[in-house]
Amino acid sequence: MLSRPLLTALIAGLVSATGFAPLGLWPVTLLAFAILLWLTWSAPTRKAVLLRGWVFGVGHFTVGNNWIQHAFDFQDKMPPVLGYFAVVLLALYLAIYPAFAMGLAWRLSHALKRRDGGTGPDLAFVFAAAASWIVTEYLRGVLFTGYPWNPLGVIWLPTPIAQFAAWIGTYALSGITVLVAGLLLLAARRHYRPLLIGAPLLLALALLRGGLAPTPTTPDPTAPRVRVVQPNIGQEGVGEPDYPERVLVKLLEWSGRPGAAPRLLVWPEGTVNYYVEDGYADPRFYGRADPVWVRTRIAAKLGPKDMALIGGTALFFGPDARVNGAGNSVWSLDSAGTLGQRYDKAHLVPYGEYLPMRTLLAPLGLARLVMGEVDFVPGPGPRAIELPGFGKAGIQICYEIIFSGQVVDRGNRPDFLFNPSNDAWFGKWGPPQHLAQARLRAIEEGLPILRSTPTGISAVIDAEGRLLESIPHGQEGAIELALPRPLPPTPFARLGNWLAFLVAGALYLFAIAFRRRAR
């Protein structure tokens, strides 16, 4: 049986995840984190506070990542029931980070209680907790390939507070979230002044972001346009012989016709199930279709000034002409059917797109987790692809878009980001959460984002993170509108996650200052 504090921590952790999409109950998340902070302050020992933070994290990440189970529904080699165990096992690991954050905050709170007789948490403790959350959430995003899904700051998207991401980034925004929860805790203990001063100040600073917005102008009918296609074909039947043709026909059906303005056609991740590159040594790879024939069919949907960004698989060969890897890739394609630059996904999904330590884990049967016989090979990282008439496109395939500070080539800033994805794996909770994190990247970088997925949610996002238009999950269709313009580089676009460390350092300094004042 769990003790009362641990049971409270578990329940608070479970309900805290309701602040994320699709529920969006962000006030509940703030209250749940206020409870976590109280449990941290009142913990009698270091072991107790670490256990309380860990139990909270188990509940938080189990609910927030429940969509992962759905990915196992498409694994013929693995029973779907294992998906539930995968969600819990992942939560058991991820919970280490909130435990560590609360442990760091508790060290200061423990010293303060000896000085002030244990009258309760104060601003020093709240500042320390907020700073510690920034540090540990950043570590969650980078250690062991990183898994920054559902950063705490994403709950602010329905509010102007989300615009802080342009100034300080997502990780620091998550620290601000803990700070607000701490102010609520202090208010509950009749310390109202910090909340009455802090909340309006945060809101006023967030609204300053509106000054960076471009002045609305009359749409130019000759300006470049974008067409985002969502075929609504999932993973069902992926192994059937007619699957590649069925998907291609549906993509072409929704690709529309050329117009007066140049048009950029964008398709989802990996939906061209034929090889499109020439020059593979073994002609058997082209058994299903000639790549020239495939490219010509796509190019027929393009006008003279149109271009397309299409997703498929590239093959890599060793010296013996044998396949030694594959690329999850995006190519540009012009109206003549000529392939342009290629982007290869750099941040691959372990156990999904490749098997780590294959020589050790494959004999244990874990190769069944990987869809193909050959591992995907990571590309070199963020880059901008030149698209004549449309500017430079930054490419981030699928969950690459969730990595704050890692989506743009700083030396060659793009004009927009293209985020093709396959969210058919993600159940009902995953797609809206994925979209929300893409919107944070738009705010951070000041860049519009085009999202195209097979089953949704496809969208066009402006440079302030607003949804200009979207296609709901489970529907087929297309979006066509003017290509949004970028904003000037934001502070985060210039400095990246150094800003998160600056904010964390400032909060720690405030905590130390209040600690000395308490003495």
PDB file of N, CA, C and O in Angstrom, residues 73-111:
ATOM      1  N   ASP A  73       0.049  -1.736 -32.034  1.00  0.00           N
ATOM      2  CA  ASP A  73      -1.058  -2.340 -32.782  1.00  0.00           C
ATOM      3  C   ASP A  73      -0.658  -2.665 -34.215  1.00  0.00           C
ATOM      4  O   ASP A  73      -1.343  -3.426 -34.897  1.00  0.00           O
ATOM      5  N   PHE A  74       0.455  -2.068 -34.689  1.00  0.00           N
ATOM      6  CA  PHE A  74       0.886  -2.281 -36.065  1.00  0.00           C
ATOM      7  C   PHE A  74       2.143  -3.144 -36.150  1.00  0.00           C
ATOM      8  O   PHE A  74       2.752  -3.243 -37.195  1.00  0.00           O
ATOM      9  N   GLN A  75       2.527  -3.753 -35.026  1.00  0.00           N
ATOM     10  CA  GLN A  75       3.698  -4.615 -35.011  1.00  0.00           C
ATOM     11  C   GLN A  75       3.242  -6.064 -35.057  1.00  0.00           C
ATOM     12  O   GLN A  75       2.841  -6.641 -34.037  1.00  0.00           O
ATOM     13  N   ASP A  76       3.308  -6.678 -36.240  1.00  0.00           N
ATOM     14  CA  ASP A  76       2.882  -8.072 -36.365  1.00  0.00           C
ATOM     15  C   ASP A  76       3.750  -9.014 -35.542  1.00  0.00           C
ATOM     16  O   ASP A  76       3.290 -10.084 -35.125  1.00  0.00           O
ATOM     17  N   LYS A  77       5.006  -8.612 -35.310  1.00  0.00           N
ATOM     18  CA  LYS A  77       5.927  -9.491 -34.609  1.00  0.00           C
ATOM     19  C   LYS A  77       5.831  -9.359 -33.093  1.00  0.00           C
ATOM     20  O   LYS A  77       6.451 -10.126 -32.368  1.00  0.00           O
ATOM     21  N   MET A  78       5.101  -8.364 -32.599  1.00  0.00           N
ATOM     22  CA  MET A  78       4.993  -8.120 -31.163  1.00  0.00           C
ATOM     23  C   MET A  78       3.523  -7.997 -30.784  1.00  0.00           C
ATOM     24  O   MET A  78       2.763  -7.303 -31.456  1.00  0.00           O
ATOM     25  N   PRO A  79       3.073  -8.665 -29.706  1.00  0.00           N
ATOM     26  CA  PRO A  79       1.670  -8.559 -29.297  1.00  0.00           C
ATOM     27  C   PRO A  79       1.328  -7.151 -28.832  1.00  0.00           C
ATOM     28  O   PRO A  79       2.114  -6.515 -28.116  1.00  0.00           O
ATOM     29  N   PRO A  80       0.164  -6.614 -29.230  1.00  0.00           N
ATOM     30  CA  PRO A  80      -0.212  -5.243 -28.861  1.00  0.00           C
ATOM     31  C   PRO A  80      -0.227  -4.990 -27.360  1.00  0.00           C
ATOM     32  O   PRO A  80       0.008  -3.860 -26.931  1.00  0.00           O
ATOM     33  N   VAL A  81      -0.503  -6.011 -26.559  1.00  0.00           N
ATOM     34  CA  VAL A  81      -0.587  -5.808 -25.116  1.00  0.00           C
ATOM     35  C   VAL A  81       0.734  -5.318 -24.543  1.00  0.00           C
ATOM     36  O   VAL A  81       0.769  -4.641 -23.503  1.00  0.00           O
ATOM     37  N   LEU A  82       1.842  -5.633 -25.226  1.00  0.00           N
ATOM     38  CA  LEU A  82       3.135  -5.166 -24.738  1.00  0.00           C
ATOM     39  C   LEU A  82       3.245  -3.648 -24.787  1.00  0.00           C
ATOM     40  O   LEU A  82       4.094  -3.065 -24.113  1.00  0.00           O
ATOM     41  N   GLY A  83       2.391  -3.010 -25.595  1.00  0.00           N
ATOM     42  CA  GLY A  83       2.414  -1.554 -25.660  1.00  0.00           C
ATOM     43  C   GLY A  83       2.113  -0.905 -24.321  1.00  0.00           C
ATOM     44  O   GLY A  83       2.696   0.137 -23.985  1.00  0.00           O
ATOM     45  N   TYR A  84       1.229  -1.510 -23.536  1.00  0.00           N
ATOM     46  CA  TYR A  84       0.903  -0.956 -22.224  1.00  0.00           C
ATOM     47  C   TYR A  84       2.104  -1.043 -21.286  1.00  0.00           C
ATOM     48  O   TYR A  84       2.385  -0.117 -20.514  1.00  0.00           O
ATOM     49  N   PHE A  85       2.828  -2.164 -21.361  1.00  0.00           N
ATOM     50  CA  PHE A  85       4.033  -2.292 -20.544  1.00  0.00           C
ATOM     51  C   PHE A  85       5.096  -1.294 -20.995  1.00  0.00           C
ATOM     52  O   PHE A  85       5.820  -0.739 -20.165  1.00  0.00           O
ATOM     53  N   ALA A  86       5.175  -1.049 -22.307  1.00  0.00           N
ATOM     54  CA  ALA A  86       6.157  -0.096 -22.821  1.00  0.00           C
ATOM     55  C   ALA A  86       5.900   1.306 -22.274  1.00  0.00           C
ATOM     56  O   ALA A  86       6.843   2.028 -21.918  1.00  0.00           O
ATOM     57  N   VAL A  87       4.633   1.698 -22.200  1.00  0.00           N
ATOM     58  CA  VAL A  87       4.282   3.025 -21.680  1.00  0.00           C
ATOM     59  C   VAL A  87       4.729   3.155 -20.229  1.00  0.00           C
ATOM     60  O   VAL A  87       5.350   4.153 -19.830  1.00  0.00           O
ATOM     61  N   VAL A  88       4.441   2.141 -19.424  1.00  0.00           N
ATOM     62  CA  VAL A  88       4.795   2.196 -17.997  1.00  0.00           C
ATOM     63  C   VAL A  88       6.307   2.140 -17.814  1.00  0.00           C
ATOM     64  O   VAL A  88       6.876   2.884 -17.002  1.00  0.00           O
ATOM     65  N   LEU A  89       6.987   1.279 -18.574  1.00  0.00           N
ATOM     66  CA  LEU A  89       8.440   1.180 -18.443  1.00  0.00           C
ATOM     67  C   LEU A  89       9.114   2.501 -18.808  1.00  0.00           C
ATOM     68  O   LEU A  89      10.057   2.927 -18.135  1.00  0.00           O
ATOM     69  N   LEU A  90       8.613   3.151 -19.858  1.00  0.00           N
ATOM     70  CA  LEU A  90       9.168   4.449 -20.220  1.00  0.00           C
ATOM     71  C   LEU A  90       8.926   5.462 -19.108  1.00  0.00           C
ATOM     72  O   LEU A  90       9.811   6.262 -18.769  1.00  0.00           O
ATOM     73  N   ALA A  91       7.738   5.432 -18.513  1.00  0.00           N
ATOM     74  CA  ALA A  91       7.415   6.362 -17.428  1.00  0.00           C
ATOM     75  C   ALA A  91       8.314   6.125 -16.213  1.00  0.00           C
ATOM     76  O   ALA A  91       8.714   7.084 -15.533  1.00  0.00           O
ATOM     77  N   LEU A  92       8.644   4.860 -15.940  1.00  0.00           N
ATOM     78  CA  LEU A  92       9.520   4.562 -14.805  1.00  0.00           C
ATOM     79  C   LEU A  92      10.892   5.210 -14.982  1.00  0.00           C
ATOM     80  O   LEU A  92      11.509   5.632 -13.993  1.00  0.00           O
ATOM     81  N   TYR A  93      11.347   5.281 -16.226  1.00  0.00           N
ATOM     82  CA  TYR A  93      12.628   5.958 -16.495  1.00  0.00           C
ATOM     83  C   TYR A  93      12.467   7.478 -16.473  1.00  0.00           C
ATOM     84  O   TYR A  93      13.232   8.185 -15.808  1.00  0.00           O
ATOM     85  N   LEU A  94      11.478   7.999 -17.208  1.00  0.00           N
ATOM     86  CA  LEU A  94      11.327   9.454 -17.313  1.00  0.00           C
ATOM     87  C   LEU A  94      11.059  10.106 -15.962  1.00  0.00           C
ATOM     88  O   LEU A  94      11.391  11.276 -15.754  1.00  0.00           O
ATOM     89  N   ALA A  95      10.458   9.366 -15.037  1.00  0.00           N
ATOM     90  CA  ALA A  95      10.139   9.912 -13.711  1.00  0.00           C
ATOM     91  C   ALA A  95      11.378  10.289 -12.923  1.00  0.00           C
ATOM     92  O   ALA A  95      11.290  11.019 -11.925  1.00  0.00           O
ATOM     93  N   ILE A  96      12.540   9.799 -13.356  1.00  0.00           N
ATOM     94  CA  ILE A  96      13.782  10.156 -12.672  1.00  0.00           C
ATOM     95  C   ILE A  96      14.011  11.668 -12.730  1.00  0.00           C
ATOM     96  O   ILE A  96      14.525  12.269 -11.769  1.00  0.00           O
ATOM     97  N   TYR A  97      13.604  12.296 -13.818  1.00  0.00           N
ATOM     98  CA  TYR A  97      13.906  13.718 -14.000  1.00  0.00           C
ATOM     99  C   TYR A  97      13.125  14.624 -13.046  1.00  0.00           C
ATOM    100  O   TYR A  97      13.723  15.509 -12.416  1.00  0.00           O
ATOM    101  N   PRO A  98      11.794  14.466 -12.896  1.00  0.00           N
ATOM    102  CA  PRO A  98      11.131  15.281 -11.859  1.00  0.00           C
ATOM    103  C   PRO A  98      11.616  14.942 -10.453  1.00  0.00           C
ATOM    104  O   PRO A  98      11.649  15.826  -9.581  1.00  0.00           O
ATOM    105  N   ALA A  99      11.986  13.672 -10.222  1.00  0.00           N
ATOM    106  CA  ALA A  99      12.527  13.326  -8.906  1.00  0.00           C
ATOM    107  C   ALA A  99      13.812  14.103  -8.641  1.00  0.00           C
ATOM    108  O   ALA A  99      14.019  14.646  -7.544  1.00  0.00           O
ATOM    109  N   PHE A 100      14.678  14.158  -9.638  1.00  0.00           N
ATOM    110  CA  PHE A 100      15.929  14.891  -9.503  1.00  0.00           C
ATOM    111  C   PHE A 100      15.673  16.381  -9.300  1.00  0.00           C
ATOM    112  O   PHE A 100      16.325  17.045  -8.479  1.00  0.00           O
ATOM    113  N   ALA A 101      14.703  16.941 -10.043  1.00  0.00           N
ATOM    114  CA  ALA A 101      14.376  18.360  -9.912  1.00  0.00           C
ATOM    115  C   ALA A 101      13.908  18.683  -8.497  1.00  0.00           C
ATOM    116  O   ALA A 101      14.345  19.671  -7.884  1.00  0.00           O
ATOM    117  N   MET A 102      13.008  17.860  -7.973  1.00  0.00           N
ATOM    118  CA  MET A 102      12.506  18.116  -6.624  1.00  0.00           C
ATOM    119  C   MET A 102      13.589  17.883  -5.579  1.00  0.00           C
ATOM    120  O   MET A 102      13.627  18.569  -4.553  1.00  0.00           O
ATOM    121  N   GLY A 103      14.482  16.928  -5.846  1.00  0.00           N
ATOM    122  CA  GLY A 103      15.586  16.709  -4.919  1.00  0.00           C
ATOM    123  C   GLY A 103      16.497  17.918  -4.821  1.00  0.00           C
ATOM    124  O   GLY A 103      16.932  18.304  -3.720  1.00  0.00           O
ATOM    125  N   LEU A 104      16.781  18.548  -5.960  1.00  0.00           N
ATOM    126  CA  LEU A 104      17.605  19.762  -5.949  1.00  0.00           C
ATOM    127  C   LEU A 104      16.916  20.891  -5.186  1.00  0.00           C
ATOM    128  O   LEU A 104      17.539  21.600  -4.382  1.00  0.00           O
ATOM    129  N   ALA A 105      15.609  21.063  -5.435  1.00  0.00           N
ATOM    130  CA  ALA A 105      14.871  22.123  -4.740  1.00  0.00           C
ATOM    131  C   ALA A 105      14.807  21.854  -3.241  1.00  0.00           C
ATOM    132  O   ALA A 105      14.862  22.784  -2.422  1.00  0.00           O
ATOM    133  N   TRP A 106      14.685  20.592  -2.861  1.00  0.00           N
ATOM    134  CA  TRP A 106      14.542  20.236  -1.439  1.00  0.00           C
ATOM    135  C   TRP A 106      15.792  20.579  -0.648  1.00  0.00           C
ATOM    136  O   TRP A 106      15.690  20.932   0.531  1.00  0.00           O
ATOM    137  N   ARG A 107      16.960  20.469  -1.271  1.00  0.00           N
ATOM    138  CA  ARG A 107      18.195  20.764  -0.533  1.00  0.00           C
ATOM    139  C   ARG A 107      18.164  22.180   0.024  1.00  0.00           C
ATOM    140  O   ARG A 107      18.553  22.420   1.175  1.00  0.00           O
ATOM    141  N   LEU A 108      17.673  23.109  -0.772  1.00  0.00           N
ATOM    142  CA  LEU A 108      17.560  24.480  -0.299  1.00  0.00           C
ATOM    143  C   LEU A 108      16.445  24.606   0.729  1.00  0.00           C
ATOM    144  O   LEU A 108      16.606  25.255   1.760  1.00  0.00           O
ATOM    145  N   SER A 109      15.316  23.971   0.470  1.00  0.00           N
ATOM    146  CA  SER A 109      14.193  24.074   1.402  1.00  0.00           C
ATOM    147  C   SER A 109      14.563  23.497   2.758  1.00  0.00           C
ATOM    148  O   SER A 109      14.159  24.016   3.801  1.00  0.00           O
ATOM    149  N   HIS A 110      15.341  22.436   2.793  1.00  0.00           N
ATOM    150  CA  HIS A 110      15.745  21.818   4.056  1.00  0.00           C
ATOM    151  C   HIS A 110      16.584  22.789   4.883  1.00  0.00           C
ATOM    152  O   HIS A 110      16.399  22.922   6.094  1.00  0.00           O
ATOM    153  N   ALA A 111      17.494  23.505   4.215  1.00  0.00           N
ATOM    154  CA  ALA A 111      18.303  24.480   4.928  1.00  0.00           C
ATOM    155  C   ALA A 111      17.448  25.619   5.461  1.00  0.00           C
ATOM    156  O   ALA A 111      17.646  26.086   6.580  1.00  0.00           O
TER     157      ALA A 111
END
